[in-house]
mmCIF file of C-alpha atoms and ligand atoms in Angstrom:
data_model
loop_
_atom_site.group_PDB
_atom_site.id
_atom_site.type_symbol
_atom_site.label_atom_id
_atom_site.label_comp_id
_atom_site.label_asym_id
_atom_site.label_seq_id
_atom_site.Cartn_x
_atom_site.Cartn_y
_atom_site.Cartn_z
ATOM 1 C CA UNK A 1 144.466 -48.601 122.411
ATOM 2 C CA UNK A 2 144.430 -51.460 124.939
ATOM 3 C CA UNK A 3 143.853 -51.703 127.946
ATOM 4 C CA UNK A 4 146.605 -52.107 130.352
ATOM 5 C CA UNK A 5 146.929 -54.849 133.057
ATOM 6 C CA UNK A 6 147.422 -51.924 135.368
ATOM 7 C CA UNK A 7 143.694 -50.561 134.561
ATOM 8 C CA UNK A 8 142.048 -53.746 134.654
ATOM 9 C CA UNK A 9 142.798 -54.743 137.244
ATOM 10 C CA UNK A 10 142.003 -52.178 139.522
ATOM 11 C CA UNK A 11 138.871 -52.583 138.383
ATOM 12 C CA UNK A 12 138.852 -56.353 139.790
ATOM 13 C CA UNK A 13 138.863 -54.510 142.841
ATOM 14 C CA UNK A 14 135.528 -55.622 144.439
ATOM 15 C CA UNK A 15 134.059 -52.790 146.086
ATOM 16 C CA UNK A 16 136.544 -50.172 144.768
ATOM 17 C CA UNK A 17 133.938 -47.463 145.675
ATOM 18 C CA UNK A 18 132.391 -48.358 148.630
ATOM 19 C CA UNK A 19 132.824 -47.469 152.153
ATOM 20 C CA UNK A 20 134.981 -50.346 153.582
ATOM 21 C CA UNK A 21 132.588 -50.288 157.008
ATOM 22 C CA UNK A 22 129.766 -47.777 158.915
ATOM 23 C CA UNK A 23 130.593 -45.034 159.847
ATOM 24 C CA UNK A 24 129.252 -43.950 163.588
ATOM 25 C CA UNK A 25 125.390 -42.004 164.535
ATOM 26 C CA UNK A 26 125.463 -39.083 162.819
ATOM 27 C CA UNK A 27 123.851 -36.948 164.319
ATOM 28 C CA UNK A 28 119.855 -35.891 162.059
ATOM 29 C CA UNK A 29 120.532 -32.945 160.858
ATOM 30 C CA UNK A 30 124.161 -34.196 159.920
ATOM 31 C CA UNK A 31 122.023 -36.831 157.375
ATOM 32 C CA UNK A 32 122.125 -36.774 153.803
ATOM 33 C CA UNK A 33 125.920 -34.840 154.110
ATOM 34 C CA UNK A 34 126.568 -31.362 153.687
ATOM 35 C CA UNK A 35 129.462 -29.433 152.353
ATOM 36 C CA UNK A 36 130.815 -26.666 154.632
ATOM 37 C CA UNK A 37 130.891 -23.139 151.647
ATOM 38 C CA UNK A 38 133.902 -21.740 152.967
ATOM 39 C CA UNK A 39 137.360 -22.315 152.176
ATOM 40 C CA UNK A 40 138.521 -22.946 155.538
ATOM 41 C CA UNK A 41 135.123 -25.650 155.366
ATOM 42 C CA UNK A 42 135.630 -26.857 152.604
ATOM 43 C CA UNK A 43 137.815 -29.747 154.203
ATOM 44 C CA UNK A 44 134.782 -30.917 156.257
ATOM 45 C CA UNK A 45 132.974 -33.423 154.023
ATOM 46 C CA UNK A 46 131.067 -35.986 155.931
ATOM 47 C CA UNK A 47 128.208 -38.797 154.965
ATOM 48 C CA UNK A 48 125.958 -40.679 156.370
ATOM 49 C CA UNK A 49 128.321 -43.483 156.488
ATOM 50 C CA UNK A 50 130.901 -41.319 158.057
ATOM 51 C CA UNK A 51 133.230 -41.945 155.216
ATOM 52 C CA UNK A 52 134.966 -38.994 153.309
ATOM 53 C CA UNK A 53 133.965 -38.196 149.689
ATOM 54 C CA UNK A 54 136.158 -35.493 148.926
ATOM 55 C CA UNK A 55 140.023 -37.071 148.536
ATOM 56 C CA UNK A 56 141.027 -33.558 147.702
ATOM 57 C CA UNK A 57 139.720 -32.719 150.926
ATOM 58 C CA UNK A 58 143.275 -31.936 153.282
ATOM 59 C CA UNK A 59 141.046 -33.149 157.132
ATOM 60 C CA UNK A 60 138.704 -36.257 157.566
ATOM 61 C CA UNK A 61 137.154 -37.090 159.989
ATOM 62 C CA UNK A 62 137.155 -39.784 161.270
ATOM 63 C CA UNK A 63 134.199 -40.548 163.522
ATOM 64 C CA UNK A 64 134.685 -44.050 164.783
ATOM 65 C CA UNK A 65 132.434 -43.672 167.957
ATOM 66 C CA UNK A 66 134.119 -41.812 170.534
ATOM 67 C CA UNK A 67 133.103 -39.264 172.772
ATOM 68 C CA UNK A 68 135.983 -36.987 171.155
ATOM 69 C CA UNK A 69 134.215 -37.636 168.170
ATOM 70 C CA UNK A 70 131.268 -36.061 169.420
ATOM 71 C CA UNK A 71 132.493 -33.083 170.916
ATOM 72 C CA UNK A 72 134.599 -32.231 167.356
ATOM 73 C CA UNK A 73 130.832 -32.959 165.820
ATOM 74 C CA UNK A 74 129.728 -30.078 167.417
ATOM 75 C CA UNK A 75 132.089 -27.995 167.227
ATOM 76 C CA UNK A 76 132.568 -28.948 163.537
ATOM 77 C CA UNK A 77 128.517 -27.996 163.127
ATOM 78 C CA UNK A 78 128.578 -24.988 165.365
ATOM 79 C CA UNK A 79 131.583 -23.699 163.187
ATOM 80 C CA UNK A 80 129.334 -24.676 160.927
ATOM 81 C CA UNK A 81 126.502 -22.786 161.194
ATOM 82 C CA UNK A 82 128.876 -19.541 162.509
ATOM 83 C CA UNK A 83 130.383 -19.731 158.976
ATOM 84 C CA UNK A 84 126.376 -20.038 157.221
ATOM 85 C CA UNK A 85 125.980 -16.795 159.461
ATOM 86 C CA UNK A 86 128.421 -14.631 158.464
ATOM 87 C CA UNK A 87 128.329 -15.990 154.912
ATOM 88 C CA UNK A 88 124.256 -14.592 154.964
ATOM 89 C CA UNK A 89 125.355 -12.058 155.993
ATOM 90 C CA UNK A 90 127.820 -11.187 153.200
ATOM 91 C CA UNK A 91 126.028 -12.610 150.669
ATOM 92 C CA UNK A 92 123.044 -9.793 151.492
ATOM 93 C CA UNK A 93 125.469 -7.192 151.815
ATOM 94 C CA UNK A 94 127.553 -8.201 149.072
ATOM 95 C CA UNK A 95 122.919 -8.457 147.251
ATOM 96 C CA UNK A 96 122.029 -5.536 148.607
ATOM 97 C CA UNK A 97 125.809 -3.605 147.287
ATOM 98 C CA UNK A 98 125.239 -5.328 144.198
ATOM 99 C CA UNK A 99 121.575 -4.252 144.301
ATOM 100 C CA UNK A 100 123.361 -0.677 144.478
ATOM 101 C CA UNK A 101 125.577 -0.467 141.892
ATOM 102 C CA UNK A 102 123.029 -2.150 139.571
ATOM 103 C CA UNK A 103 120.758 1.084 140.442
ATOM 104 C CA UNK A 104 123.943 3.625 139.191
ATOM 105 C CA UNK A 105 124.032 2.172 136.488
ATOM 106 C CA UNK A 106 120.524 1.994 134.851
ATOM 107 C CA UNK A 107 120.301 5.464 136.195
ATOM 108 C CA UNK A 108 123.705 6.075 134.852
ATOM 109 C CA UNK A 109 122.291 4.795 131.511
ATOM 110 C CA UNK A 110 118.653 6.117 131.282
ATOM 111 C CA UNK A 111 120.908 9.789 132.197
ATOM 112 C CA UNK A 112 122.758 8.649 129.068
ATOM 113 C CA UNK A 113 119.763 8.235 126.843
ATOM 114 C CA UNK A 114 118.417 11.332 127.890
ATOM 115 C CA UNK A 115 120.900 13.006 127.837
ATOM 116 C CA UNK A 116 120.871 11.537 123.873
ATOM 117 C CA UNK A 117 117.224 12.333 123.317
ATOM 118 C CA UNK A 118 117.512 16.419 124.518
ATOM 119 C CA UNK A 119 120.474 16.324 122.281
ATOM 120 C CA UNK A 120 118.561 15.861 119.481
ATOM 121 C CA UNK A 121 115.000 17.001 120.004
ATOM 122 C CA UNK A 122 117.488 20.383 120.634
ATOM 123 C CA UNK A 123 118.909 20.047 117.352
ATOM 124 C CA UNK A 124 115.232 19.414 115.780
ATOM 125 C CA UNK A 125 114.614 22.847 117.515
ATOM 126 C CA UNK A 126 117.592 24.701 116.115
ATOM 127 C CA UNK A 127 117.166 23.427 112.673
ATOM 128 C CA UNK A 128 112.920 24.035 113.300
ATOM 129 C CA UNK A 129 113.650 27.658 114.507
ATOM 130 C CA UNK A 130 116.546 27.357 110.892
ATOM 131 C CA UNK A 131 113.797 26.676 108.532
ATOM 132 C CA UNK A 132 111.237 29.538 110.155
ATOM 133 C CA UNK A 133 113.852 32.027 110.005
ATOM 134 C CA UNK A 134 115.293 31.640 106.785
ATOM 135 C CA UNK A 135 111.093 31.186 105.470
ATOM 136 C CA UNK A 136 110.448 34.408 107.370
ATOM 137 C CA UNK A 137 113.368 36.354 106.134
ATOM 138 C CA UNK A 138 112.439 39.712 104.283
ATOM 139 C CA UNK A 139 114.420 40.900 100.962
ATOM 140 C CA UNK A 140 114.166 44.021 99.263
ATOM 141 C CA UNK A 141 112.328 42.818 95.410
ATOM 142 C CA UNK A 142 115.333 44.172 93.809
ATOM 143 C CA UNK A 143 119.184 44.302 94.300
ATOM 144 C CA UNK A 144 120.202 48.086 93.873
ATOM 145 C CA UNK A 145 117.045 50.134 93.046
ATOM 146 C CA UNK A 146 116.766 53.392 93.523
ATOM 147 C CA UNK A 147 114.739 55.213 95.655
ATOM 148 C CA UNK A 148 112.977 57.826 93.068
ATOM 149 C CA UNK A 149 109.383 59.082 94.616
ATOM 150 C CA UNK A 150 108.231 58.371 97.674
ATOM 151 C CA UNK A 151 104.326 57.523 99.636
ATOM 152 C CA UNK A 152 101.583 60.515 100.026
ATOM 153 C CA UNK A 153 100.523 62.928 97.645
ATOM 154 C CA UNK A 154 102.133 63.921 94.345
ATOM 155 C CA UNK A 155 100.222 66.076 91.763
ATOM 156 C CA UNK A 156 97.318 65.438 93.184
ATOM 157 C CA UNK A 157 96.844 62.901 93.971
ATOM 158 C CA UNK A 158 97.226 59.745 96.637
ATOM 159 C CA UNK A 159 100.623 57.914 95.629
ATOM 160 C CA UNK A 160 100.277 54.395 97.337
ATOM 161 C CA UNK A 161 103.903 53.493 97.430
ATOM 162 C CA UNK A 162 106.953 54.530 96.769
ATOM 163 C CA UNK A 163 108.986 54.018 93.808
ATOM 164 C CA UNK A 164 112.452 52.824 92.957
ATOM 165 C CA UNK A 165 114.074 53.601 89.623
ATOM 166 C CA UNK A 166 115.820 50.435 87.531
ATOM 167 C CA UNK A 167 116.067 49.561 83.660
ATOM 168 C CA UNK A 168 113.492 47.105 82.342
ATOM 169 C CA UNK A 169 114.308 44.066 82.558
ATOM 170 C CA UNK A 170 115.310 43.887 86.424
ATOM 171 C CA UNK A 171 114.585 40.324 87.977
ATOM 172 C CA UNK A 172 112.433 41.282 90.600
ATOM 173 C CA UNK A 173 112.026 38.700 93.900
ATOM 174 C CA UNK A 174 109.160 37.879 96.259
ATOM 175 C CA UNK A 175 110.160 40.152 99.746
ATOM 176 C CA UNK A 176 109.604 36.245 101.916
ATOM 177 C CA UNK A 177 107.668 33.142 102.212
ATOM 178 C CA UNK A 178 104.073 33.628 100.493
ATOM 179 C CA UNK A 179 101.567 32.966 98.333
ATOM 180 C CA UNK A 180 100.516 34.905 94.419
ATOM 181 C CA UNK A 181 96.727 36.430 95.379
ATOM 182 C CA UNK A 182 96.886 38.751 91.777
ATOM 183 C CA UNK A 183 99.507 38.380 88.330
ATOM 184 C CA UNK A 184 98.193 40.412 85.949
ATOM 185 C CA UNK A 185 97.125 42.901 83.946
ATOM 186 C CA UNK A 186 94.990 46.374 86.402
ATOM 187 C CA UNK A 187 94.225 50.005 85.122
ATOM 188 C CA UNK A 188 97.772 52.168 85.875
ATOM 189 C CA UNK A 189 99.526 49.808 87.099
ATOM 190 C CA UNK A 190 100.253 47.949 84.245
ATOM 191 C CA UNK A 191 100.901 44.324 84.742
ATOM 192 C CA UNK A 192 101.207 43.781 88.432
ATOM 193 C CA UNK A 193 101.579 40.617 90.484
ATOM 194 C CA UNK A 194 100.674 40.551 94.534
ATOM 195 C CA UNK A 195 102.170 38.819 96.949
ATOM 196 C CA UNK A 196 100.289 37.399 100.432
ATOM 197 C CA UNK A 197 103.124 36.853 102.807
ATOM 198 C CA UNK A 198 103.351 34.526 105.968
ATOM 199 C CA UNK A 199 102.370 37.661 108.453
ATOM 200 C CA UNK A 200 99.217 38.877 106.072
ATOM 201 C CA UNK A 201 101.169 41.676 104.699
ATOM 202 C CA UNK A 202 100.581 42.330 100.948
ATOM 203 C CA UNK A 203 103.070 44.244 98.439
ATOM 204 C CA UNK A 204 102.027 44.668 94.584
ATOM 205 C CA UNK A 205 104.317 45.492 92.502
ATOM 206 C CA UNK A 206 103.599 47.588 89.376
ATOM 207 C CA UNK A 207 104.453 48.690 86.271
ATOM 208 C CA UNK A 208 106.144 45.210 85.419
ATOM 209 C CA UNK A 209 107.696 44.277 82.071
ATOM 210 C CA UNK A 210 106.881 40.824 82.052
ATOM 211 C CA UNK A 211 105.262 37.872 85.132
ATOM 212 C CA UNK A 212 106.698 34.189 85.683
ATOM 213 C CA UNK A 213 104.136 33.459 88.543
ATOM 214 C CA UNK A 214 100.436 32.797 87.793
ATOM 215 C CA UNK A 215 98.165 33.236 90.856
ATOM 216 C CA UNK A 216 98.084 30.064 93.362
ATOM 217 C CA UNK A 217 102.015 30.183 93.084
ATOM 218 C CA UNK A 218 103.600 30.181 96.399
ATOM 219 C CA UNK A 219 107.050 31.640 97.115
ATOM 220 C CA UNK A 220 110.138 31.415 98.990
ATOM 221 C CA UNK A 221 111.812 34.693 100.134
ATOM 222 C CA UNK A 222 113.961 35.939 96.493
ATOM 223 C CA UNK A 223 112.117 33.931 94.264
ATOM 224 C CA UNK A 224 112.132 35.096 90.348
ATOM 225 C CA UNK A 225 107.768 36.949 89.855
ATOM 226 C CA UNK A 226 108.972 38.287 87.097
ATOM 227 C CA UNK A 227 110.192 41.622 85.761
ATOM 228 C CA UNK A 228 110.662 45.437 86.321
ATOM 229 C CA UNK A 229 109.442 47.946 83.803
ATOM 230 C CA UNK A 230 107.329 50.470 82.241
ATOM 231 C CA UNK A 231 104.156 49.392 81.600
ATOM 232 C CA UNK A 232 100.767 51.105 82.825
ATOM 233 C CA UNK A 233 100.440 54.979 84.086
ATOM 234 C CA UNK A 234 104.279 55.251 84.170
ATOM 235 C CA UNK A 235 106.563 57.791 83.102
ATOM 236 C CA UNK A 236 109.690 55.887 83.087
ATOM 237 C CA UNK A 237 110.721 52.400 83.985
ATOM 238 C CA UNK A 238 111.166 51.720 88.144
ATOM 239 C CA UNK A 239 109.190 49.474 90.589
ATOM 240 C CA UNK A 240 106.271 51.100 92.321
ATOM 241 C CA UNK A 241 106.073 49.467 95.700
ATOM 242 C CA UNK A 242 103.037 48.887 97.869
ATOM 243 C CA UNK A 243 102.929 47.287 101.553
ATOM 244 C CA UNK A 244 99.318 47.204 102.710
ATOM 245 C CA UNK A 245 99.717 45.328 106.717
ATOM 246 C CA UNK A 246 97.488 42.123 106.633
ATOM 247 C CA UNK A 247 96.064 43.132 102.940
ATOM 248 C CA UNK A 248 94.497 46.445 104.693
ATOM 249 C CA UNK A 249 95.294 50.024 103.255
ATOM 250 C CA UNK A 250 98.480 50.955 101.904
ATOM 251 C CA UNK A 251 101.224 52.279 104.289
ATOM 252 C CA UNK A 252 104.123 54.189 103.772
ATOM 253 C CA UNK A 253 106.592 51.634 102.830
ATOM 254 C CA UNK A 254 109.962 53.503 103.668
ATOM 255 C CA UNK A 255 109.640 52.929 107.650
ATOM 256 C CA UNK A 256 108.130 49.821 107.145
ATOM 257 C CA UNK A 257 111.583 48.543 105.122
ATOM 258 C CA UNK A 258 113.358 49.724 107.858
ATOM 259 C CA UNK A 259 111.479 47.321 111.078
ATOM 260 C CA UNK A 260 111.982 44.663 108.495
ATOM 261 C CA UNK A 261 115.778 44.994 108.301
ATOM 262 C CA UNK A 262 115.133 46.775 104.591
ATOM 263 C CA UNK A 263 117.183 49.404 103.271
HETATM 264 ZN ZN1 ZN B 1 104.724 54.486 92.165
#
Protein backbone atom coordinates (compact mmCIF):
# COMPACT_ATOMS: atom_id res chain seq x y z
CA UNK A 1 0.00 0.00 0.00
CA UNK A 2 1.48 3.31 -0.97
CA UNK A 3 1.48 6.21 1.45
CA UNK A 4 -0.93 8.96 0.68
CA UNK A 5 0.52 12.44 0.19
CA UNK A 6 -1.40 13.75 3.20
CA UNK A 7 0.11 11.07 5.46
CA UNK A 8 3.65 12.00 4.34
CA UNK A 9 2.78 15.63 4.53
CA UNK A 10 1.88 15.36 8.21
CA UNK A 11 5.32 13.96 8.95
CA UNK A 12 7.05 16.66 7.02
CA UNK A 13 5.71 19.29 9.41
CA UNK A 14 8.75 20.18 11.59
CA UNK A 15 8.42 19.98 15.38
CA UNK A 16 4.96 18.48 15.16
CA UNK A 17 5.45 16.53 18.37
CA UNK A 18 7.30 19.15 20.31
CA UNK A 19 5.78 21.67 22.62
CA UNK A 20 5.20 24.91 20.72
CA UNK A 21 6.76 27.00 23.51
CA UNK A 22 8.04 26.88 27.07
CA UNK A 23 5.47 27.18 29.79
CA UNK A 24 5.75 29.11 33.06
CA UNK A 25 7.88 28.00 36.00
CA UNK A 26 6.38 25.03 37.79
CA UNK A 27 6.70 24.45 41.57
CA UNK A 28 9.23 21.72 42.49
CA UNK A 29 6.54 19.32 43.59
CA UNK A 30 4.94 19.64 40.23
CA UNK A 31 8.03 18.70 38.26
CA UNK A 32 8.26 15.55 36.25
CA UNK A 33 4.62 15.60 35.40
CA UNK A 34 1.90 13.80 37.26
CA UNK A 35 -1.48 12.29 36.67
CA UNK A 36 -4.31 12.72 39.10
CA UNK A 37 -5.61 9.26 39.78
CA UNK A 38 -9.37 9.78 39.84
CA UNK A 39 -11.73 10.22 36.94
CA UNK A 40 -12.52 13.71 38.11
CA UNK A 41 -8.89 14.70 38.20
CA UNK A 42 -7.79 12.75 35.18
CA UNK A 43 -8.26 15.78 33.02
CA UNK A 44 -5.54 17.71 34.86
CA UNK A 45 -2.42 16.57 33.11
CA UNK A 46 0.63 18.78 33.21
CA UNK A 47 4.29 18.43 32.26
CA UNK A 48 7.31 20.50 33.26
CA UNK A 49 6.95 22.32 30.02
CA UNK A 50 3.38 23.14 30.83
CA UNK A 51 2.25 21.52 27.63
CA UNK A 52 -0.65 19.20 27.69
CA UNK A 53 0.18 15.59 26.99
CA UNK A 54 -3.15 13.87 27.14
CA UNK A 55 -4.97 14.97 24.07
CA UNK A 56 -8.17 13.33 25.28
CA UNK A 57 -8.14 15.33 28.52
CA UNK A 58 -11.06 17.70 28.51
CA UNK A 59 -9.31 20.34 30.65
CA UNK A 60 -5.88 21.76 29.91
CA UNK A 61 -4.07 23.97 32.31
CA UNK A 62 -2.47 26.68 30.37
CA UNK A 63 -0.15 28.13 33.03
CA UNK A 64 1.05 31.12 31.08
CA UNK A 65 2.35 33.49 33.71
CA UNK A 66 -0.65 35.01 35.60
CA UNK A 67 -1.44 35.02 39.32
CA UNK A 68 -4.76 33.45 38.59
CA UNK A 69 -2.90 30.58 37.15
CA UNK A 70 -0.74 30.32 40.27
CA UNK A 71 -3.90 30.12 42.37
CA UNK A 72 -5.23 27.52 39.98
CA UNK A 73 -2.02 25.56 40.52
CA UNK A 74 -2.41 25.71 44.30
CA UNK A 75 -6.03 24.67 43.97
CA UNK A 76 -5.03 21.84 41.68
CA UNK A 77 -2.35 20.72 44.16
CA UNK A 78 -4.81 20.88 47.06
CA UNK A 79 -7.35 18.96 45.03
CA UNK A 80 -4.68 16.47 44.14
CA UNK A 81 -3.75 16.02 47.83
CA UNK A 82 -7.37 15.67 48.82
CA UNK A 83 -8.12 13.14 46.11
CA UNK A 84 -4.94 11.25 46.86
CA UNK A 85 -5.74 11.10 50.60
CA UNK A 86 -9.27 9.93 49.88
CA UNK A 87 -7.98 7.29 47.53
CA UNK A 88 -5.39 6.21 50.05
CA UNK A 89 -8.11 5.73 52.65
CA UNK A 90 -10.31 3.93 50.15
CA UNK A 91 -7.39 1.77 49.14
CA UNK A 92 -6.70 0.90 52.79
CA UNK A 93 -10.35 0.04 53.37
CA UNK A 94 -10.48 -1.97 50.16
CA UNK A 95 -7.26 -3.79 51.04
CA UNK A 96 -8.55 -4.58 54.53
CA UNK A 97 -11.85 -5.76 53.05
CA UNK A 98 -10.22 -7.95 50.46
CA UNK A 99 -7.91 -9.38 53.10
CA UNK A 100 -10.94 -10.22 55.24
CA UNK A 101 -12.73 -11.75 52.25
CA UNK A 102 -9.64 -13.76 51.35
CA UNK A 103 -9.25 -14.91 54.97
CA UNK A 104 -12.90 -15.99 54.96
CA UNK A 105 -12.42 -17.81 51.67
CA UNK A 106 -9.36 -19.63 53.04
CA UNK A 107 -11.22 -20.47 56.24
CA UNK A 108 -14.18 -21.86 54.28
CA UNK A 109 -11.86 -23.83 52.04
CA UNK A 110 -10.03 -25.24 55.08
CA UNK A 111 -13.40 -26.08 56.66
CA UNK A 112 -14.49 -27.94 53.54
CA UNK A 113 -11.18 -29.82 53.39
CA UNK A 114 -11.44 -30.72 57.07
CA UNK A 115 -15.04 -31.82 56.54
CA UNK A 116 -14.06 -34.03 53.62
CA UNK A 117 -11.17 -35.45 55.62
CA UNK A 118 -13.50 -36.20 58.53
CA UNK A 119 -15.94 -37.95 56.20
CA UNK A 120 -13.17 -40.11 54.73
CA UNK A 121 -11.90 -40.94 58.23
CA UNK A 122 -15.43 -41.74 59.43
CA UNK A 123 -16.01 -43.99 56.41
CA UNK A 124 -12.69 -45.77 57.05
CA UNK A 125 -13.59 -46.22 60.72
CA UNK A 126 -17.06 -47.52 59.79
CA UNK A 127 -15.54 -49.90 57.25
CA UNK A 128 -12.95 -51.15 59.76
CA UNK A 129 -15.68 -51.50 62.38
CA UNK A 130 -17.90 -53.48 59.98
CA UNK A 131 -14.93 -55.67 59.07
CA UNK A 132 -14.11 -56.22 62.74
CA UNK A 133 -17.76 -57.02 63.56
CA UNK A 134 -17.87 -59.48 60.69
CA UNK A 135 -14.59 -61.07 61.78
CA UNK A 136 -15.77 -61.31 65.39
CA UNK A 137 -19.25 -62.66 64.74
CA UNK A 138 -20.21 -66.06 66.08
CA UNK A 139 -21.99 -68.90 64.27
CA UNK A 140 -23.14 -72.39 65.17
CA UNK A 141 -20.88 -75.16 63.79
CA UNK A 142 -23.84 -76.85 62.10
CA UNK A 143 -27.15 -75.74 60.68
CA UNK A 144 -30.32 -77.36 61.94
CA UNK A 145 -28.59 -79.02 64.88
CA UNK A 146 -30.72 -81.07 67.25
CA UNK A 147 -29.54 -80.93 70.85
CA UNK A 148 -29.38 -84.52 72.19
CA UNK A 149 -27.24 -84.50 75.32
CA UNK A 150 -25.89 -81.81 77.63
CA UNK A 151 -22.86 -80.93 79.66
CA UNK A 152 -22.39 -82.74 83.00
CA UNK A 153 -22.14 -86.13 84.67
CA UNK A 154 -23.45 -88.92 82.52
CA UNK A 155 -23.20 -92.64 83.21
CA UNK A 156 -20.65 -92.10 85.94
CA UNK A 157 -18.36 -89.83 83.97
CA UNK A 158 -18.11 -86.16 83.09
CA UNK A 159 -19.47 -85.17 79.70
CA UNK A 160 -17.42 -82.13 78.69
CA UNK A 161 -19.75 -80.70 76.06
CA UNK A 162 -23.05 -80.69 74.25
CA UNK A 163 -24.08 -83.30 71.69
CA UNK A 164 -26.05 -82.44 68.55
CA UNK A 165 -27.55 -85.27 66.58
CA UNK A 166 -26.93 -84.86 62.87
CA UNK A 167 -26.47 -87.23 59.90
CA UNK A 168 -22.95 -88.35 59.00
CA UNK A 169 -21.40 -85.95 56.48
CA UNK A 170 -23.09 -82.76 57.72
CA UNK A 171 -20.72 -79.81 57.02
CA UNK A 172 -19.06 -78.39 60.16
CA UNK A 173 -18.02 -74.73 60.20
CA UNK A 174 -15.67 -72.54 62.21
CA UNK A 175 -17.68 -70.60 64.79
CA UNK A 176 -15.68 -67.36 64.30
CA UNK A 177 -12.25 -66.09 63.19
CA UNK A 178 -9.47 -68.27 64.53
CA UNK A 179 -6.64 -70.74 64.05
CA UNK A 180 -6.73 -74.53 63.89
CA UNK A 181 -4.73 -75.70 66.93
CA UNK A 182 -5.48 -79.42 66.57
CA UNK A 183 -6.68 -81.58 63.67
CA UNK A 184 -6.49 -85.37 63.92
CA UNK A 185 -7.56 -88.50 65.75
CA UNK A 186 -7.57 -88.47 69.57
CA UNK A 187 -8.94 -91.38 71.65
CA UNK A 188 -12.68 -91.36 72.38
CA UNK A 189 -13.09 -88.12 70.34
CA UNK A 190 -12.27 -89.93 67.14
CA UNK A 191 -11.57 -87.33 64.47
CA UNK A 192 -11.23 -84.08 66.33
CA UNK A 193 -10.68 -80.41 65.42
CA UNK A 194 -9.77 -77.69 67.90
CA UNK A 195 -10.07 -74.03 66.91
CA UNK A 196 -8.66 -71.17 68.96
CA UNK A 197 -10.71 -68.02 68.25
CA UNK A 198 -9.77 -64.33 68.26
CA UNK A 199 -10.97 -63.91 71.88
CA UNK A 200 -8.99 -66.91 73.19
CA UNK A 201 -11.97 -69.29 73.32
CA UNK A 202 -11.22 -72.82 72.06
CA UNK A 203 -13.93 -74.98 70.52
CA UNK A 204 -13.64 -78.77 70.18
CA UNK A 205 -15.52 -80.79 67.55
CA UNK A 206 -15.50 -84.57 68.17
CA UNK A 207 -16.56 -87.77 66.35
CA UNK A 208 -16.06 -86.12 62.94
CA UNK A 209 -16.33 -88.14 59.76
CA UNK A 210 -13.77 -86.09 57.83
CA UNK A 211 -11.35 -83.24 58.52
CA UNK A 212 -10.60 -80.62 55.85
CA UNK A 213 -8.15 -78.41 57.78
CA UNK A 214 -4.69 -78.84 59.33
CA UNK A 215 -2.99 -77.36 62.34
CA UNK A 216 -2.04 -73.72 61.85
CA UNK A 217 -4.76 -72.99 59.28
CA UNK A 218 -6.52 -69.65 59.69
CA UNK A 219 -10.28 -69.73 59.53
CA UNK A 220 -13.01 -67.13 59.16
CA UNK A 221 -16.52 -67.39 60.61
CA UNK A 222 -18.38 -70.14 58.72
CA UNK A 223 -15.33 -71.71 57.04
CA UNK A 224 -15.70 -75.44 56.45
CA UNK A 225 -13.42 -77.52 58.73
CA UNK A 226 -14.84 -81.00 58.00
CA UNK A 227 -18.00 -83.09 58.32
CA UNK A 228 -19.83 -84.67 61.24
CA UNK A 229 -19.62 -88.41 61.84
CA UNK A 230 -19.65 -91.23 64.33
CA UNK A 231 -15.93 -91.86 64.99
CA UNK A 232 -14.35 -92.55 68.39
CA UNK A 233 -16.48 -93.33 71.45
CA UNK A 234 -19.90 -92.53 70.02
CA UNK A 235 -23.26 -94.23 70.16
CA UNK A 236 -24.66 -92.55 67.04
CA UNK A 237 -23.92 -89.86 64.43
CA UNK A 238 -23.57 -86.55 66.22
CA UNK A 239 -21.36 -83.54 66.80
CA UNK A 240 -19.73 -83.39 70.18
CA UNK A 241 -19.05 -79.69 70.92
CA UNK A 242 -16.88 -78.38 73.75
CA UNK A 243 -16.23 -74.76 74.69
CA UNK A 244 -13.03 -73.82 76.57
CA UNK A 245 -12.88 -70.11 77.46
CA UNK A 246 -9.28 -68.86 77.23
CA UNK A 247 -8.32 -72.41 76.30
CA UNK A 248 -8.94 -73.49 79.92
CA UNK A 249 -11.39 -76.01 81.40
CA UNK A 250 -14.53 -76.87 79.44
CA UNK A 251 -17.73 -75.10 80.47
CA UNK A 252 -21.40 -75.84 79.83
CA UNK A 253 -21.76 -74.69 76.19
CA UNK A 254 -25.51 -73.85 76.47
CA UNK A 255 -25.25 -70.51 78.40
CA UNK A 256 -22.11 -69.59 76.46
CA UNK A 257 -23.91 -70.16 73.15
CA UNK A 258 -26.85 -68.10 74.43
CA UNK A 259 -24.48 -65.28 75.46
CA UNK A 260 -23.08 -65.30 71.94
CA UNK A 261 -26.50 -65.07 70.32
CA UNK A 262 -26.49 -68.72 69.29
CA UNK A 263 -29.12 -71.42 69.88
ZN1 LIG B 1 -20.48 -85.60 73.50
